[in-house]
Amino acid sequence: MTKNSEHSRYNFKEAEGRWQRAWEAEKCFEASLDKTLPKYYVLEMFSYPSGRIHMGHVRNYTMGDVVARFKRARGFNVLHPMGWDAFGMPAENAAMEKKVHPAEWTFQNIDTMRDQLKMMGLSIDWSREIATCDPSYYTHGQSMFLDFLEAGLVYRRKSWVNWDPVDNTVLANEQVIEGRGWRSGAEVEKRELSQWFFKITDYAESLLEDLQTLERWPARVRIMQENWIGRSEGMRIRFDLEGLEEKLEVFTTRPDTLFGASFCAISADHPIATQLATQSSLLKDFIDECHRLGTSEAVLEQAEKQGFDTGLKVLHPFIKEKTLPLYVANFVLMEYGTGAIFGCPAHDQRDLDFAQKYGLEVTPVILPPNTEAKTFKIEQEAYIETGTCINSEFLNGLSIEEAKAEVAQRLENLGVGNRETNFRLRDWGISRQRYWGCPIPVIHCQRCGIVPVPKEDLPIILPDDVTIDPSGNPLDKHLTWKHVDCPECGKPAERETDTMDTFVDSSWYYARFCSPHAALPVDRSEADYWLPVDQYIGGIEHAILHLLYSRFFSRAMKRSGWAQLNEPFDGLFTQGMVCHETYRSPKGDWLSPDEIVEDAYDKFVTIEEKLPVSVGRSEKMSKSKKNVVDPEDIINSYGADTARWFMLSDSPPDRDLEWTDSGISGAWRFMNRLWRLTERYPRDSAADHASAQERDASKEFRQVLHKTIAGITEDLENFRFNRSVARIYQLVNQLSELDEKDPKNFPALREAIEFIILMISPMAPHLAEEMWQKIGKEGLVAAQPWPEADPELLVDRMITLAVQVRGKLRGTINIRRDADQSEAEKLAFEEPTIMAALEGKSIQRIIYVPNKILNVVHS
């Protein structure tokens, strides 16, 4: 290598834009249906257009791009599209804050973020770009809503809902996190409203069972969905109420604890509670207090357990003359089970807390193993583990499972119970009282009731002239938009002013990408070819909400004839977060990395005032803690390939990545080291005609090269990007030991540099193109096939052979693979340890198993 080449630097500023324009001009990444090729659909979860991309975007989209480029090089017809999850509250909040229309704010952000993503050199088919707020997209969402309505998968009813008092809208249970709205963070309240629902419970069994078929999903995501769907086997028991003909129905998974029951409780919204409240102002006040809590289980678990004694008594089905007091309780939800429970305080912590508060009986009926029944008692902690029944008459001595079966049989014989399967999953409430969302295509007529909008009248487009403020739904207050004539009777009527939950828009976009310009929601020939998505990539935070809704949507689309499959995503990968150290000023204010500097003592201080900076732990990059790095600054300073390389190299992709200045600097140095490999590329035409002997001279290195090809191929197939990068580092180090001035090494040098360029191309595509051109190759690397490892070079020429004497290991020898017995004997008898073991002995026979063992048997 010449002195000048050692200081050669890769000019990314000039190269990256040029190659991006070349790819676009050649339409390298535009996909089309081609049944002669195997298809591969790779999709990253699309982004909300918040304004600018962040490092999480860089990591997510880099991973997807590596997969797309690798699969394309492997001969697949690749679909790799991009779109925008563009409806939602942030646009309305921005409209109020900046006095700008949500559409203007949204599309400006899309333009900015699209430009930034293009700077990354992503191999995206931009001709398929969609935005969910565009009428050309949401008209099809409205069309499918009508199809689902016709198929019985949509209905409207009054229900108690989670109300976000800051965003002034309804939230699904899944959108309530620890009692607070998932976007606003406000404490959720409870209100009764008429709402539209998707019947996701129609598919509860399918959604649960088919999780077992998703072998390429992370186990923890499947477990999270399994727990959320919550299938449970139990009993529906019909208790008699003392002095009343009415029955109290309870669903329980623990009928074996029935003899430990000391109370029953119903939801504040149970019909019995509603009826009793008309006669008791105290009960009405208590119910109102319950409604100030949210409807999510997390809130109810954390709230103090409170109840109101109705005065009614529930008759125990097995213990004559035993009655249980009936309470209205704030921890019982109408939406789960039957809205009623029997409480067994000894074996349920929630019931125990309630019983201790109200002085109710606590009778243990499950005895832990190796425990004396006479001394066992429950104090502050309920016993919820396995054991045998006690204090339970005919159940005593039975295991829990045996007791469940016995109780079930007896309740069924009495005609007061039946076995039942229940699910925790509830129907998906999609109504949102906001403007910036997809209008629900129905009309309310006093004469005709709910009337679907005729499909020929779609799309129902949002009005532009709205006033967005915190006072409520702008559509409800609009003077003209909501007033229409009924499609059936022609009389004055009103549009539905609720809009759809934005998760509806993101639940089927993967299907729209198959045919984004079709006049129908999907072109079946395209959808049947491309679906399912072969590889989906996104954050673990969407494990329940988005993924569960998308799985429901694919089933609903199948019922409506828009798809042929249940599962939309064959493979799922959840990437880790990008983290950075946090910094605080002496006053405790958060500081960004560009506000601090290292002093002469390797301590961080503020740039301007030189005040000491407190360094906190590394956390997910967030604007609130200011520990963010702007991707555009990094791309402008080091290039897109450097940013991509660092994102792939520093840690396994499913783990959090620690952003460091030294890490990005190291990636930049290696980009330049790769670039300088072009200076070592042999240009002597004699290398093209190297003899077999000359090629064999570098066979040992070529073995390393081809093992690297095989290793990287396997790594990229299995999302081990950091290992792929490590293999490139190692190969480049070994290549540096090859004498570039020796003509016998020219063939190996050429082969290695060409293959290195091809192998780095999914990860550093601009640099690969620049190197390819620099060494005189024609065409685009983006169109080149993936290098194939030579099988013969993957086999080690030398092996270690065990040598035994009378069955005992006495040593090993290095020998050619598949060597004959005479060669093995010669090498073995040259080993001092072997000869020492045979001294004075007469060899009777020698057993030789090629490539495995040589055993010498002596007298």
Coordinates of C-alpha atoms in Angstrom, one line a residue, residues 10 12-29 65 69 114-124 126 635-636 639-641 644 764-767 769-770 780 782:
Y10 CA -14.0 8.0 1.5
F12 CA -19.4 10.1 1.4
K13 CA -20.8 13.6 0.9
E14 CA -20.4 13.3 -2.8
A15 CA -21.0 9.5 -3.2
E16 CA -24.1 8.9 -1.2
G17 CA -26.4 11.3 -3.0
R18 CA -25.1 10.1 -6.4
W19 CA -25.8 6.5 -5.7
Q20 CA -29.2 7.2 -4.3
R21 CA -30.0 9.0 -7.6
A22 CA -28.6 6.1 -9.5
W23 CA -30.8 3.6 -7.7
E24 CA -33.9 5.8 -8.2
A25 CA -33.1 6.2 -11.9
E26 CA -32.8 2.5 -12.4
K27 CA -35.9 1.8 -10.3
C28 CA -33.9 -0.8 -8.5
F29 CA -36.3 -1.3 -5.6
D65 CA -33.1 -2.6 4.8
R69 CA -31.1 -6.0 0.2
R114 CA -39.2 11.2 3.9
D115 CA -36.2 13.3 2.9
Q116 CA -34.4 12.1 6.0
L117 CA -35.1 8.5 5.4
K118 CA -34.0 8.8 1.8
M119 CA -30.7 10.2 3.1
M120 CA -30.2 6.7 4.8
G121 CA -30.2 5.0 1.3
L122 CA -33.0 2.7 2.2
S123 CA -34.0 0.2 -0.6
I124 CA -37.6 1.2 -0.4
W126 CA -41.4 4.7 -2.7
I635 CA -25.3 11.5 8.5
N636 CA -24.0 15.0 7.6
G639 CA -22.4 9.6 6.3
A640 CA -25.4 7.3 6.2
D641 CA -23.3 4.1 5.9
R644 CA -26.0 2.2 9.6
A764 CA -23.1 0.0 3.8
P765 CA -24.7 0.2 0.3
H766 CA -23.2 3.5 -0.8
L767 CA -19.7 2.6 0.1
E769 CA -21.2 0.9 -4.9
E770 CA -18.3 3.4 -4.7
L780 CA -24.8 -1.6 -9.7
A782 CA -27.7 -3.4 -5.8

